[in-house]
């Protein structure tokens, strides 16, 4: 009789654990990783883009993602900055290898996006922080 009771308790524990795993796994899978606002003009949102265009005179290309979580993202890229020499219309861009750290997750068009990027130049180690565009949409 003790063996049957132990077997029943073990079976109930196994079912409870299976139920816990089954209910937590979809919840974890549903937790979407943040995306990025990649185009200041059209506010398209994409996860792990190869290029982002947060401003008309500053953009990042050749992005290689090294880490992406629900709160931060790390990547290497080429920063392209319009020097505006002799004028901004001449589109003289300076290209620099940089490391990117994306932070400050906010809602944009009802999706989680990064709203800040910290840019570290590889050679000079200069650091700059930029706010990324976030587009609010009511009803989220």
mmCIF file of C-alpha atoms in Angstrom:
data_model
loop_
_atom_site.group_PDB
_atom_site.id
_atom_site.type_symbol
_atom_site.label_atom_id
_atom_site.label_comp_id
_atom_site.label_asym_id
_atom_site.label_seq_id
_atom_site.Cartn_x
_atom_site.Cartn_y
_atom_site.Cartn_z
ATOM 1 C CA UNK A 1 0.000 0.000 0.000
ATOM 2 C CA UNK A 2 2.877 2.389 0.806
ATOM 3 C CA UNK A 3 4.413 1.771 -2.625
ATOM 4 C CA UNK A 4 1.148 2.703 -4.387
ATOM 5 C CA UNK A 5 0.844 5.870 -2.326
ATOM 6 C CA UNK A 6 4.486 6.827 -3.092
ATOM 7 C CA UNK A 7 3.918 6.087 -6.765
ATOM 8 C CA UNK A 8 0.789 8.240 -6.779
ATOM 9 C CA UNK A 9 2.626 11.098 -5.024
ATOM 10 C CA UNK A 10 5.540 10.813 -7.472
ATOM 11 C CA UNK A 11 3.148 10.793 -10.432
ATOM 12 C CA UNK A 12 1.295 13.844 -9.101
ATOM 13 C CA UNK A 13 4.599 15.678 -8.566
ATOM 14 C CA UNK A 14 5.711 14.807 -12.090
ATOM 15 C CA UNK A 15 2.424 16.084 -13.528
ATOM 16 C CA UNK A 16 2.689 19.282 -11.511
ATOM 17 C CA UNK A 17 6.256 19.864 -12.720
ATOM 18 C CA UNK A 18 5.250 19.117 -16.296
ATOM 19 C CA UNK A 19 2.394 21.591 -15.959
ATOM 20 C CA UNK A 20 4.760 24.241 -14.579
ATOM 21 C CA UNK A 21 7.259 23.724 -17.373
ATOM 22 C CA UNK A 22 4.523 23.728 -19.988
ATOM 23 C CA UNK A 23 3.015 26.957 -18.683
ATOM 24 C CA UNK A 24 6.295 28.850 -18.189
ATOM 25 C CA UNK A 25 7.969 27.852 -21.464
ATOM 26 C CA UNK A 26 5.385 29.541 -23.734
ATOM 27 C CA UNK A 27 5.457 32.639 -21.543
ATOM 28 C CA UNK A 28 9.235 32.849 -21.882
ATOM 29 C CA UNK A 29 9.046 32.192 -25.616
ATOM 30 C CA UNK A 30 6.382 34.890 -25.988
ATOM 31 C CA UNK A 31 8.601 37.487 -24.295
ATOM 32 C CA UNK A 32 9.775 39.157 -27.491
ATOM 33 C CA UNK A 33 13.203 40.682 -27.715
ATOM 34 C CA UNK A 34 13.267 44.412 -28.331
ATOM 35 C CA UNK A 35 13.394 45.779 -31.823
ATOM 36 C CA UNK A 36 14.938 48.987 -33.123
ATOM 37 C CA UNK A 37 13.498 52.001 -34.850
ATOM 38 C CA UNK A 38 15.580 51.915 -38.005
ATOM 39 C CA UNK A 39 14.326 54.786 -40.139
ATOM 40 C CA UNK A 40 13.599 58.250 -38.803
ATOM 41 C CA UNK A 41 11.397 59.067 -41.796
ATOM 42 C CA UNK A 42 9.307 55.923 -42.074
ATOM 43 C CA UNK A 43 9.697 54.551 -38.510
ATOM 44 C CA UNK A 44 10.067 50.924 -39.597
ATOM 45 C CA UNK A 45 10.790 48.491 -36.752
ATOM 46 C CA UNK A 46 13.015 45.437 -37.182
ATOM 47 C CA UNK A 47 14.873 43.023 -34.889
ATOM 48 C CA UNK A 48 18.659 42.872 -35.471
ATOM 49 C CA UNK A 49 18.828 45.134 -38.517
ATOM 50 C CA UNK A 50 22.017 45.298 -40.601
ATOM 51 C CA UNK A 51 21.743 49.106 -40.755
ATOM 52 C CA UNK A 52 19.882 51.771 -38.789
ATOM 53 C CA UNK A 53 19.082 55.328 -39.804
ATOM 54 C CA UNK A 54 18.085 57.201 -36.643
ATOM 55 C CA UNK A 55 18.821 60.664 -38.108
ATOM 56 C CA UNK A 56 19.259 62.085 -41.583
ATOM 57 C CA UNK A 57 22.940 62.982 -41.018
ATOM 58 C CA UNK A 58 23.928 60.014 -38.812
ATOM 59 C CA UNK A 59 23.469 56.344 -39.556
ATOM 60 C CA UNK A 60 25.080 52.978 -38.819
ATOM 61 C CA UNK A 61 25.875 50.273 -41.390
ATOM 62 C CA UNK A 62 27.443 46.817 -41.352
ATOM 63 C CA UNK A 63 25.928 46.092 -37.954
ATOM 64 C CA UNK A 64 27.110 42.817 -36.418
ATOM 65 C CA UNK A 65 25.059 41.865 -33.353
ATOM 66 C CA UNK A 66 27.079 40.335 -30.522
ATOM 67 C CA UNK A 67 24.324 40.186 -27.878
ATOM 68 C CA UNK A 68 20.617 40.977 -27.629
ATOM 69 C CA UNK A 69 18.449 40.651 -24.524
ATOM 70 C CA UNK A 70 15.164 42.166 -23.431
ATOM 71 C CA UNK A 71 16.986 45.137 -21.824
ATOM 72 C CA UNK A 72 20.238 45.682 -23.773
ATOM 73 C CA UNK A 73 21.798 45.077 -27.140
ATOM 74 C CA UNK A 74 25.458 45.090 -28.175
ATOM 75 C CA UNK A 75 26.853 45.371 -31.688
ATOM 76 C CA UNK A 76 29.755 46.580 -33.792
ATOM 77 C CA UNK A 77 29.194 48.782 -36.831
ATOM 78 C CA UNK A 78 30.394 51.572 -39.067
ATOM 79 C CA UNK A 79 29.179 55.015 -38.026
ATOM 80 C CA UNK A 80 28.494 57.403 -40.912
ATOM 81 C CA UNK A 81 28.341 61.100 -39.994
ATOM 82 C CA UNK A 82 27.742 63.892 -42.498
ATOM 83 C CA UNK A 83 30.551 66.403 -41.912
ATOM 84 C CA UNK A 84 28.575 69.160 -43.676
ATOM 85 C CA UNK A 85 31.823 70.388 -45.256
ATOM 86 C CA UNK A 86 31.519 72.517 -47.320
ATOM 87 C CA UNK A 87 27.742 72.098 -46.847
ATOM 88 C CA UNK A 88 25.411 69.348 -45.626
ATOM 89 C CA UNK A 89 24.000 69.033 -49.134
ATOM 90 C CA UNK A 90 27.407 67.812 -50.344
ATOM 91 C CA UNK A 91 26.959 64.652 -48.246
ATOM 92 C CA UNK A 92 30.589 64.237 -47.197
ATOM 93 C CA UNK A 93 30.366 61.386 -44.720
ATOM 94 C CA UNK A 94 33.049 60.421 -42.217
ATOM 95 C CA UNK A 95 33.091 56.678 -41.536
ATOM 96 C CA UNK A 96 34.304 55.292 -38.204
ATOM 97 C CA UNK A 97 34.336 51.768 -36.697
ATOM 98 C CA UNK A 98 32.276 51.790 -33.492
ATOM 99 C CA UNK A 99 30.847 49.633 -30.719
ATOM 100 C CA UNK A 100 27.150 50.137 -29.954
ATOM 101 C CA UNK A 101 25.246 49.588 -26.712
ATOM 102 C CA UNK A 102 21.456 49.871 -26.968
ATOM 103 C CA UNK A 103 19.449 50.602 -23.789
ATOM 104 C CA UNK A 104 16.282 52.268 -22.421
ATOM 105 C CA UNK A 105 13.461 50.093 -23.761
ATOM 106 C CA UNK A 106 10.221 51.971 -24.539
ATOM 107 C CA UNK A 107 7.059 51.329 -26.516
ATOM 108 C CA UNK A 108 6.987 52.528 -30.113
ATOM 109 C CA UNK A 109 3.913 51.711 -32.192
ATOM 110 C CA UNK A 110 3.032 49.196 -29.449
ATOM 111 C CA UNK A 111 6.382 47.365 -29.790
ATOM 112 C CA UNK A 112 9.327 47.342 -27.401
ATOM 113 C CA UNK A 113 12.221 49.297 -28.883
ATOM 114 C CA UNK A 114 15.525 50.689 -27.686
ATOM 115 C CA UNK A 115 15.427 54.463 -27.205
ATOM 116 C CA UNK A 116 19.120 55.122 -26.491
ATOM 117 C CA UNK A 117 22.402 54.088 -28.099
ATOM 118 C CA UNK A 118 25.854 54.640 -26.641
ATOM 119 C CA UNK A 119 28.508 54.824 -29.353
ATOM 120 C CA UNK A 120 32.178 54.117 -28.582
ATOM 121 C CA UNK A 121 34.699 54.761 -31.350
ATOM 122 C CA UNK A 122 37.088 51.806 -31.611
ATOM 123 C CA UNK A 123 40.331 53.760 -32.233
ATOM 124 C CA UNK A 124 39.882 56.953 -30.217
ATOM 125 C CA UNK A 125 37.639 55.471 -27.474
ATOM 126 C CA UNK A 126 35.436 58.605 -27.688
ATOM 127 C CA UNK A 127 31.942 57.981 -26.317
ATOM 128 C CA UNK A 128 28.695 59.640 -27.384
ATOM 129 C CA UNK A 129 25.112 58.856 -26.406
ATOM 130 C CA UNK A 130 22.216 59.394 -28.802
ATOM 131 C CA UNK A 131 18.473 59.238 -28.282
ATOM 132 C CA UNK A 132 16.773 56.982 -30.821
ATOM 133 C CA UNK A 133 13.401 57.930 -32.306
ATOM 134 C CA UNK A 134 10.318 56.496 -30.569
ATOM 135 C CA UNK A 135 6.894 56.876 -32.158
ATOM 136 C CA UNK A 136 3.969 56.787 -29.759
ATOM 137 C CA UNK A 137 0.730 55.154 -30.777
ATOM 138 C CA UNK A 138 -2.378 55.443 -28.650
ATOM 139 C CA UNK A 139 -4.228 52.319 -27.602
ATOM 140 C CA UNK A 140 -1.297 50.093 -26.684
#
